[in-house]
Tab-separated table of C-alpha atoms in Angstrom:
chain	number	residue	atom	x	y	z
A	1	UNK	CA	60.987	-37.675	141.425
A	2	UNK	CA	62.499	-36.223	138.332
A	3	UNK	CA	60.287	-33.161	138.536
A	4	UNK	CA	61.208	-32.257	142.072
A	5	UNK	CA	62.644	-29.565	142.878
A	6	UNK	CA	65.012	-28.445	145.464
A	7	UNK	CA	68.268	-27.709	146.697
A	8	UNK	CA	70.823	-30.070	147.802
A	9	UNK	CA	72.633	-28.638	150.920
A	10	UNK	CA	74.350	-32.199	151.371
A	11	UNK	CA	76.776	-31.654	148.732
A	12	UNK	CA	78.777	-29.196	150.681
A	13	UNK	CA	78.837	-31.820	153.543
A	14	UNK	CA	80.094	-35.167	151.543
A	15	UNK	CA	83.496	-35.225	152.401
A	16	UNK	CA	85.339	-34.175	155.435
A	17	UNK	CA	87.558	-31.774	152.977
A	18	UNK	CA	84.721	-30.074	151.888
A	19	UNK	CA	83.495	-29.744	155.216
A	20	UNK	CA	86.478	-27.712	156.558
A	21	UNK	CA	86.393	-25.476	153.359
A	22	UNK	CA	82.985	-24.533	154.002
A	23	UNK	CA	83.160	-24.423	158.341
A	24	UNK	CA	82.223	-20.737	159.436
A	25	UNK	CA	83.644	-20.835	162.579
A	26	UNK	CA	86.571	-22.681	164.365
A	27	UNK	CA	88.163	-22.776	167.785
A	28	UNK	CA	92.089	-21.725	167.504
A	29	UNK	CA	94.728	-21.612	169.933
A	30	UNK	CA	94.751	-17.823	169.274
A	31	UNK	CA	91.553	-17.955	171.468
A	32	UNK	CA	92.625	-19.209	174.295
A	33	UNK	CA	92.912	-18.117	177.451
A	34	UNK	CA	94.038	-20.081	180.750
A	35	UNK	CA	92.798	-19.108	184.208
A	36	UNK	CA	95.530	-19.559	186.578
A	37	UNK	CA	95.395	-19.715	190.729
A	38	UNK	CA	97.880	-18.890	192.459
A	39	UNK	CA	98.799	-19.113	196.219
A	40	UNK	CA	100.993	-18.690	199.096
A	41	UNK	CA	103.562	-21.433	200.181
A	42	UNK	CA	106.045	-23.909	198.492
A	43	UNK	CA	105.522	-26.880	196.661
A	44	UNK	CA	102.253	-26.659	196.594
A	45	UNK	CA	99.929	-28.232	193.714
A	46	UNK	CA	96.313	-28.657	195.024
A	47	UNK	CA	94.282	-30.167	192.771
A	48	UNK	CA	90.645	-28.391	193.115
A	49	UNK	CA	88.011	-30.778	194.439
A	50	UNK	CA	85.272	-30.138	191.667
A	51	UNK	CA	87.415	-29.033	188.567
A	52	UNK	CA	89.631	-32.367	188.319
A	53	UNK	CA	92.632	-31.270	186.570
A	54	UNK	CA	92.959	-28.080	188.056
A	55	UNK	CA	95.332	-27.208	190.613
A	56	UNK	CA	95.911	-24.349	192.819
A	57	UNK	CA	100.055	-23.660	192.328
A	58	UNK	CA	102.585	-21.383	194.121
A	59	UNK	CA	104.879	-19.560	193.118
A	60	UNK	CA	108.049	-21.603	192.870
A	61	UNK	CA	106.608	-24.359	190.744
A	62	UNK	CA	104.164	-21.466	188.880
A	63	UNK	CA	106.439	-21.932	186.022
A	64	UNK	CA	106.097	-25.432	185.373
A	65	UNK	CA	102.259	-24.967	184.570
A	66	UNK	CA	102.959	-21.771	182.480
A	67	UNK	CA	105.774	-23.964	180.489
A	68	UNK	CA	103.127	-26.165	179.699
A	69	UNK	CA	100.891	-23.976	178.483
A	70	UNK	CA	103.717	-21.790	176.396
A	71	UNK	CA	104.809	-25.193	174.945
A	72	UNK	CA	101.680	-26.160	173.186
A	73	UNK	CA	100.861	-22.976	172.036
A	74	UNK	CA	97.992	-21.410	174.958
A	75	UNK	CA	98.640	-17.812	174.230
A	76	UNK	CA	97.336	-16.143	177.538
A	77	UNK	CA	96.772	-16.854	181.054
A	78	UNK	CA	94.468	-15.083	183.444
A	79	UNK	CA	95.411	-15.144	186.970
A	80	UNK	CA	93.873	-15.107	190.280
A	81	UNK	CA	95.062	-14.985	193.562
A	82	UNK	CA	94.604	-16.745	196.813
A	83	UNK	CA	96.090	-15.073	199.282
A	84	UNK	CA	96.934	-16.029	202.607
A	85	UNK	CA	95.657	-12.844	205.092
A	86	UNK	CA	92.820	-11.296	203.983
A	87	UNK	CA	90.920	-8.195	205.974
A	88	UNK	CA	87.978	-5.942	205.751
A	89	UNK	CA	89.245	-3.501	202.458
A	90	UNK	CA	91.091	-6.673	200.546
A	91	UNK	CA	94.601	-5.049	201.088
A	92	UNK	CA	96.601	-7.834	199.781
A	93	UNK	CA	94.997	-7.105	196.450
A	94	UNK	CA	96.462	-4.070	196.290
A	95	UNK	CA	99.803	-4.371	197.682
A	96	UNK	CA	102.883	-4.620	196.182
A	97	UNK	CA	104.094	-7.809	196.889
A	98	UNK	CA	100.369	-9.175	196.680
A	99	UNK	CA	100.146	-12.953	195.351
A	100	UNK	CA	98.863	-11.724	192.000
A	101	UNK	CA	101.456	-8.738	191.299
A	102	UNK	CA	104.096	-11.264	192.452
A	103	UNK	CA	102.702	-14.068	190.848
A	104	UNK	CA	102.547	-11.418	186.947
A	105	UNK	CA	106.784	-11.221	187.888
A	106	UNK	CA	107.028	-15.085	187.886
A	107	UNK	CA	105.277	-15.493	184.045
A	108	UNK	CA	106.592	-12.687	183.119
A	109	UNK	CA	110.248	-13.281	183.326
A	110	UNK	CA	109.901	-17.449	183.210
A	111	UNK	CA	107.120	-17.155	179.649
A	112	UNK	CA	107.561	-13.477	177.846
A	113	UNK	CA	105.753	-14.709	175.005
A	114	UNK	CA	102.792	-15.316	177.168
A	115	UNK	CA	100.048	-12.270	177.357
A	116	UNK	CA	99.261	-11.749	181.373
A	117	UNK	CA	95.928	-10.873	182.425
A	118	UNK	CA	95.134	-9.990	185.535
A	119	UNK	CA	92.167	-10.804	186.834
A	120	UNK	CA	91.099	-7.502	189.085
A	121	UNK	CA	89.279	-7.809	192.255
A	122	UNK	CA	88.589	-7.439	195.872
A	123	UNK	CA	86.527	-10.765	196.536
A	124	UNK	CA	89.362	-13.445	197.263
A	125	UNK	CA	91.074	-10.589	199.337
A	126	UNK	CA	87.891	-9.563	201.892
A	127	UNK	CA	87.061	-11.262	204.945
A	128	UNK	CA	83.774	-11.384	203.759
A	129	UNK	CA	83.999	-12.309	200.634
A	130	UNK	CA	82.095	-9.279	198.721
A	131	UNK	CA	83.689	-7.581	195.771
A	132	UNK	CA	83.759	-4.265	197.271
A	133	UNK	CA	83.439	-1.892	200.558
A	134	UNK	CA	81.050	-2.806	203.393
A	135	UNK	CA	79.601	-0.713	205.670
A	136	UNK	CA	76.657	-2.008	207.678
A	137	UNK	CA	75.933	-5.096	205.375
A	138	UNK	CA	76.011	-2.718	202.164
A	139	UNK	CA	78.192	-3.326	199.359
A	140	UNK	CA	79.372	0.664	198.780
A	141	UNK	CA	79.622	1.705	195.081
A	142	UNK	CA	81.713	4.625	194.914
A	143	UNK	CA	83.941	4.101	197.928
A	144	UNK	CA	85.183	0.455	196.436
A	145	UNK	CA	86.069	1.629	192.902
A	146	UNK	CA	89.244	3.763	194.769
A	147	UNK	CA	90.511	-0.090	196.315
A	148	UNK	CA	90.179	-1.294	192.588
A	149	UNK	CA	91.878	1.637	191.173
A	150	UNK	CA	94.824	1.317	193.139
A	151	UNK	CA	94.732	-2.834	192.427
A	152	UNK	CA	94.591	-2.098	188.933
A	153	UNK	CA	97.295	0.160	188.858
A	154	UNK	CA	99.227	-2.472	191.334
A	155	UNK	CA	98.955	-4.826	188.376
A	156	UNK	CA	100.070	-2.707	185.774
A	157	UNK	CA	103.239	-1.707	187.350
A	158	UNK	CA	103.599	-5.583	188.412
A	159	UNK	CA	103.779	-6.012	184.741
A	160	UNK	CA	99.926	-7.057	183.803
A	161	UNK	CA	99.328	-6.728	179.847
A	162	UNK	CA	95.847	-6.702	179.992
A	163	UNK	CA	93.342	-5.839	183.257
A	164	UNK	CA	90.573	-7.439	183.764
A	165	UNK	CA	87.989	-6.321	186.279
A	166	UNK	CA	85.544	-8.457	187.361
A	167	UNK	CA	83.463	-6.456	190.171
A	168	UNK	CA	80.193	-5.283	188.591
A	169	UNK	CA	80.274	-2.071	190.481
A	170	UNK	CA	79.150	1.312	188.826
A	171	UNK	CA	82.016	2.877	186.931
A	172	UNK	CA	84.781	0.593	187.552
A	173	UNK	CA	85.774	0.894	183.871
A	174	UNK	CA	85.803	4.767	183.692
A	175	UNK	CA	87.792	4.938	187.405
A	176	UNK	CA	90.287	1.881	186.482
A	177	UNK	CA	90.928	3.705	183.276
A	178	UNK	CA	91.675	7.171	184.324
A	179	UNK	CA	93.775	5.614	187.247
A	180	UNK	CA	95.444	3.538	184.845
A	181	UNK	CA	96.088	6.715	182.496
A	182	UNK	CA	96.975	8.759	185.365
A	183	UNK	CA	99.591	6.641	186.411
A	184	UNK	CA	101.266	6.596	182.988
A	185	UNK	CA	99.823	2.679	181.768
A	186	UNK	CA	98.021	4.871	178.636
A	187	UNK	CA	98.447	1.660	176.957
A	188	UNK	CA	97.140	-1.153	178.800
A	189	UNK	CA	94.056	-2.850	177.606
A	190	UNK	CA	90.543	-3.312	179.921
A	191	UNK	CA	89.333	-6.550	179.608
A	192	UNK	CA	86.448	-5.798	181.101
A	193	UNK	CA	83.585	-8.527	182.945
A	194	UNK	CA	80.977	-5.943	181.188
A	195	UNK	CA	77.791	-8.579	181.458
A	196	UNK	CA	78.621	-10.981	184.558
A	197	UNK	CA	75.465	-12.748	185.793
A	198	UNK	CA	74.435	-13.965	189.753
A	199	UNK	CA	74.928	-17.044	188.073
A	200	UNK	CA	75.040	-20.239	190.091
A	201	UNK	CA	77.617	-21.735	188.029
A	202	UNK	CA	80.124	-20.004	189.979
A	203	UNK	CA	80.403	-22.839	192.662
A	204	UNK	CA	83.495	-24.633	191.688
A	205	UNK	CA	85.148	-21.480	191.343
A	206	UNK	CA	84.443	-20.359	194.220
A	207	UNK	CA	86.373	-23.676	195.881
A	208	UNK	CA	89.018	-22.874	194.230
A	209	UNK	CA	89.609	-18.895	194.864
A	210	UNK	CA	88.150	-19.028	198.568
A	211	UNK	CA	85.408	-16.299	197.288
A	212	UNK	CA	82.354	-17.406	198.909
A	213	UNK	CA	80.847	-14.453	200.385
A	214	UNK	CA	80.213	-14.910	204.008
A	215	UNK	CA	76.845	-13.510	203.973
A	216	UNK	CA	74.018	-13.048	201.806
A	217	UNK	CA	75.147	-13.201	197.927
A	218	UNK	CA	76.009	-11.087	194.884
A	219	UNK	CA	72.752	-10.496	193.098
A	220	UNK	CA	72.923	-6.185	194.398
A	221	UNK	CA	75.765	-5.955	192.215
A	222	UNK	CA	75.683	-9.392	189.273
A	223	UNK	CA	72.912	-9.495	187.607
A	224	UNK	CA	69.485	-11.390	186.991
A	225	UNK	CA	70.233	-14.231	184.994
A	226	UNK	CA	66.668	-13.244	183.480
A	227	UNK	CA	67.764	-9.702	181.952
A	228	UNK	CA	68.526	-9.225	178.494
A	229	UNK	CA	68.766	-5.617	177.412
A	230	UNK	CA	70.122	-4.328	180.844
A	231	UNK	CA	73.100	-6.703	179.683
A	232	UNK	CA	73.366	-4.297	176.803
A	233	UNK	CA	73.153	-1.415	178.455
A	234	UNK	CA	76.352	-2.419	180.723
A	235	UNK	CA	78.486	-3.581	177.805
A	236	UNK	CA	77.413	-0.301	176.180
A	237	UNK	CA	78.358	1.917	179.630
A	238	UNK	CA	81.957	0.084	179.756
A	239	UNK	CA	82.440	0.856	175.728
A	240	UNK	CA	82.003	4.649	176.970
A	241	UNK	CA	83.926	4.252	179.861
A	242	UNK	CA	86.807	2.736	178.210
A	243	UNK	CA	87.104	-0.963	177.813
A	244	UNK	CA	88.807	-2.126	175.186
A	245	UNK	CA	87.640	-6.055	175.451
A	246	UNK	CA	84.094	-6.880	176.549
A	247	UNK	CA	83.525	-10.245	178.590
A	248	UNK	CA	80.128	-11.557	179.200
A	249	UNK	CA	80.231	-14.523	182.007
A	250	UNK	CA	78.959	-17.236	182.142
A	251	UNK	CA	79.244	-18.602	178.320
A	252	UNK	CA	77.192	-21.526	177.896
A	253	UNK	CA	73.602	-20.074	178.893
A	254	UNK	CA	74.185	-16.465	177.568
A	255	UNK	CA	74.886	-17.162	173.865
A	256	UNK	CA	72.117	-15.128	172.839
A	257	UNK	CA	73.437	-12.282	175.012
A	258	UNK	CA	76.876	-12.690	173.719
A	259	UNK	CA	75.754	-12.477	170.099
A	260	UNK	CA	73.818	-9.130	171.092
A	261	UNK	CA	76.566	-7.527	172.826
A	262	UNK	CA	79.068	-8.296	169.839
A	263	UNK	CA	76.138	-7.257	167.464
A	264	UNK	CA	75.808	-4.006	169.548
A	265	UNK	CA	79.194	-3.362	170.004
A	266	UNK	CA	81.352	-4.327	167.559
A	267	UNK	CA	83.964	-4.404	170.048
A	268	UNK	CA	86.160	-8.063	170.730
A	269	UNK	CA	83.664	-10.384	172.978
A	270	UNK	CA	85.330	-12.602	175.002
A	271	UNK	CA	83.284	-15.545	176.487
A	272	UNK	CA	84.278	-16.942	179.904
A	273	UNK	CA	83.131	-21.026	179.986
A	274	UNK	CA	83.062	-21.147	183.487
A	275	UNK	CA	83.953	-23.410	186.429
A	276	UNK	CA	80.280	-25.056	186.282
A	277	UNK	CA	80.138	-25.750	182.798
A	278	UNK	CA	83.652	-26.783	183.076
A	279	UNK	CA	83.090	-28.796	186.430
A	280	UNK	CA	79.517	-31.317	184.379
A	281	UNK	CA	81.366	-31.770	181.091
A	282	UNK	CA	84.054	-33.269	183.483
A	283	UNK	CA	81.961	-35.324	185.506
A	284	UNK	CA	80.128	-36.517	182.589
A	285	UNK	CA	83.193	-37.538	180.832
A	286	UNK	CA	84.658	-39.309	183.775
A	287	UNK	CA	81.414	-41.350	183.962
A	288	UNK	CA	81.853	-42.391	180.226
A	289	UNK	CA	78.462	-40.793	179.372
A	290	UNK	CA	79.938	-37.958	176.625
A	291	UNK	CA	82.573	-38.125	174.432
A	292	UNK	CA	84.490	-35.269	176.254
A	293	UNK	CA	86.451	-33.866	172.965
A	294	UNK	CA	84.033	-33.780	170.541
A	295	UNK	CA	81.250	-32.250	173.165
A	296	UNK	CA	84.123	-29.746	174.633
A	297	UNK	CA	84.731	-28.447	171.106
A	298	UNK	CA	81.631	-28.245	170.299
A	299	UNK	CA	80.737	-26.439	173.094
A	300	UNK	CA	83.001	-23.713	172.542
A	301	UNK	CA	83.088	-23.298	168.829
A	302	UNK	CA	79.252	-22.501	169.554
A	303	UNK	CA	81.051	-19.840	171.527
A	304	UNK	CA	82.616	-18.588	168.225
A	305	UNK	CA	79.559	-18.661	166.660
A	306	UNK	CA	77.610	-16.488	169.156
A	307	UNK	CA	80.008	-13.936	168.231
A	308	UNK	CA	83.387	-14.522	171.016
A	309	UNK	CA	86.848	-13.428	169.605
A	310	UNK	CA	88.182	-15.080	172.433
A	311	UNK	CA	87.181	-17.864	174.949
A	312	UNK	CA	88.373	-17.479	178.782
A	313	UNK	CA	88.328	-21.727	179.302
A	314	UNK	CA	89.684	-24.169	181.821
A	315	UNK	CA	89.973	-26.465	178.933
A	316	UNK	CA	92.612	-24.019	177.408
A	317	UNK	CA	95.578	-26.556	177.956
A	318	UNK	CA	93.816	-29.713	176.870
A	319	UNK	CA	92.068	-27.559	173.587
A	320	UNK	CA	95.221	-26.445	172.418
A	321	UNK	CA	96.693	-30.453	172.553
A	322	UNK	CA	93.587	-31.629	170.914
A	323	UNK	CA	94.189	-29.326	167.920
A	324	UNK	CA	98.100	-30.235	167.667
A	325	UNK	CA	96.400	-33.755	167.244
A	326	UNK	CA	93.922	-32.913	164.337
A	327	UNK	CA	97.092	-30.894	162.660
A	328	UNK	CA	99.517	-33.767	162.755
C-alpha cells in the first residue's frame, strides 16, 4: 500500500475540535425566528392539535411566551393573528385595534429587545379563507393589494419592525412599499414570502390560524411545487419591487430553490421550516423512532447550507435551549 496514493480527508474529521474548526455552516440563535398566534379572549393557551408544543395565546398571558423566548436568547418572533369576526374584505386585518396590531403593542412594550415581524395577510381574516378579494369565485389581483396596503401600514404604525407579506398576489411588494413610504415607515424592512409554494405541508398551520379556504385552494395564486425558474423570476420581481428579505416557503423540499434564489440574488434568504415538516419530526420523535435533536439540527443547518441567513422555525424556542446546552 506504500505506493498508493491519495488524499486523506479523515484527518480534518478525527477529533470533535477539529471538526468545529473546519464546520462551514452552523445554526445560531441569531437565526431564529419564532412564529407566534395570537387570539381573542383571556387566559387562553390552546395547545394546537398537530404541532404538540404549540399553543395559540392571548393577549394577557402573550408575554409569558415572549419572556421565554427573550430569556434564552430567540431574537425575533413572527406573529399571526386569529381573530374572532372575520367578513368578506378581512377587515380585522386592517383595523386598528386588530389582534395582530394589538398583539405588536403587547411584545413591544413587555420584550423591546425582541425584533417584531408581522406576518401580513388577508387569509385568517376572510370568511372564505382566500388571501385576497373575491368576486364571483375569483381571487382579484389588483383590487386586494389596496386591503394589504392599508394592513401593512396598520402594522407599521402598530409598531411592526419588519413586514412580512405572505399573499402571492402580483405586486404586493411594489404596493406595500410605496404605501409603507407614503405613510412615512421609509425605514421598515419587507420580509417578503417571494417563492411560497401550493404546498401541502401547510395543513397543521392551517389548524392553527383557522386559514383553510372554504372553497377550492390556493394553487391560482402559490405556486406549482414543480417550478423552478418561475421561483426565480418572483424572488427577482420582489428584489425590483422592493423587498429587502426574500423568504422561500416551504424549507425542507425547496433547498435547491433556496440555494438558487440566494445565488441569484444575493439578497438575505430566509427559509420558513414549516408546520408539516415541523408537525413529522414531532410525531416521529414522540414515537421514539428519531433522535429529535440531532435530526432537528440537522435539518436546519442543511437550511444554512442551501444558502438561508435566517430560518423562520417552530423549533425556535427549543433550538436556542439546545445550543445553551452544547455552550455550557
Amino acid at each position: 500500500m506504500s505506493d498508493l496514493q491519495f488524499r486523506r480527508h479523515r484527518r480534518l474529521r478525527s477529533t470533535p475540535g477539529i471538526r468545529k474548526m473546519v464546520r462551514e455552516n452552523e445554526v445560531k440563535k441569531e437565526d431564529l425566528i419564532f412564529p407566534i398566534f395570537v387570539v381573542e379572549g383571556e387566559k387562553v393557551k390552546n395547545e394546537v392539535p398537530s404541532m404538540p408544543g404549540i399553543y395559540q395565546v392571548s393577549l394577557d398571558i402573550l408575554a409569558q411566551e415572549t419572556n421565554k423566548l427573550e430569556r434564552h436568547g430567540v431574537p425575533a418572533v413572527m406573529v399571526f393573528g386569529v381573530p374572532n369576526e372575520k367578513d368578506e374584505y378581512g377587515s380585522q386585518a386592517y383595523a386598528e385595534e386588530g389582534i395582530v396590531q394589538r398583539a405588536i403593542g403587547v411584545i413591544k412594550e413587555n420584550n423591546p429587545t425582541l425584533t417584531v415581524i408581522a406576518d401580513t395577510c388577508l387569509c385568517q381574516y376572510t370568511d372564505h379563507g382566500h388571501c385576497g378579494v373575491i368576486r364571483d369565485g375569483e381571487i382579484l389581483n389588483d383590487e386586494s393589494l389596496q386591503l394589504l396596503t392599508e394592513t401593512a401600514v396598520s402594522q407599521a404604525k402598530a409598531g411592526a419592525d419588519i413586514i412580512a407579506p405572505s399573499n402571492m398576489m402580483d405586486g404586493f411588494t411594489a404596493a406595500i412599499r410605496r404605501g409603507l413610504d407614503n405613510a412615512g415607515f421609509v425605514h421598515t424592512p419587507i420580509m417578503s414570502y417571494s417563492v411560497k409554494y401550493a404546498s401541502a405541508f401547510y395543513g397543521p398551520f392551517r389548524d392553527a390560524a383557522h386559514s383553510t379556504p372554504s372553497f377550492g385552494d390556493r394553487k391560482t395564486y402559490q405556486m406549482d411545487p414543480a417550478n423552478r425558474e418561475e421561483a426565480l423570476r418572483e424572488a427577482r420581481s420582489d428584489v425590483e419591487e422592493g423587498a429587502d428579505f426574500l423568504i422561500v416557503k416551504p424549507a425542507l423540499s425547496y433547498l435547491d430553490i433556496m440555494r438558487e434564489v440566494k445565488d441569484a440574488t444575493g439578497y438575505p434568504v430566509v427559509a420558513y421550516n414549516v408546520s408539516g415538516e415541523f408537525a413529522m419530526l414531532k410525531a416521529a420523535a414522540q414515537n421514539g423512532w428519531i433522535d429529535e435533536k440531532a435530526v432537528v439540527m440537522e435539518k436546519l443547518v442543511s437550511m444554512k447550507r442551501a444558502g438561508a441567513d435566517l430560518i423562520v422555525t417552530y423549533f425556535a424556542l427549543d433550538v436556542a435551549k439546545w445550543i445553551d446546552e452544547e455552550l455550557y
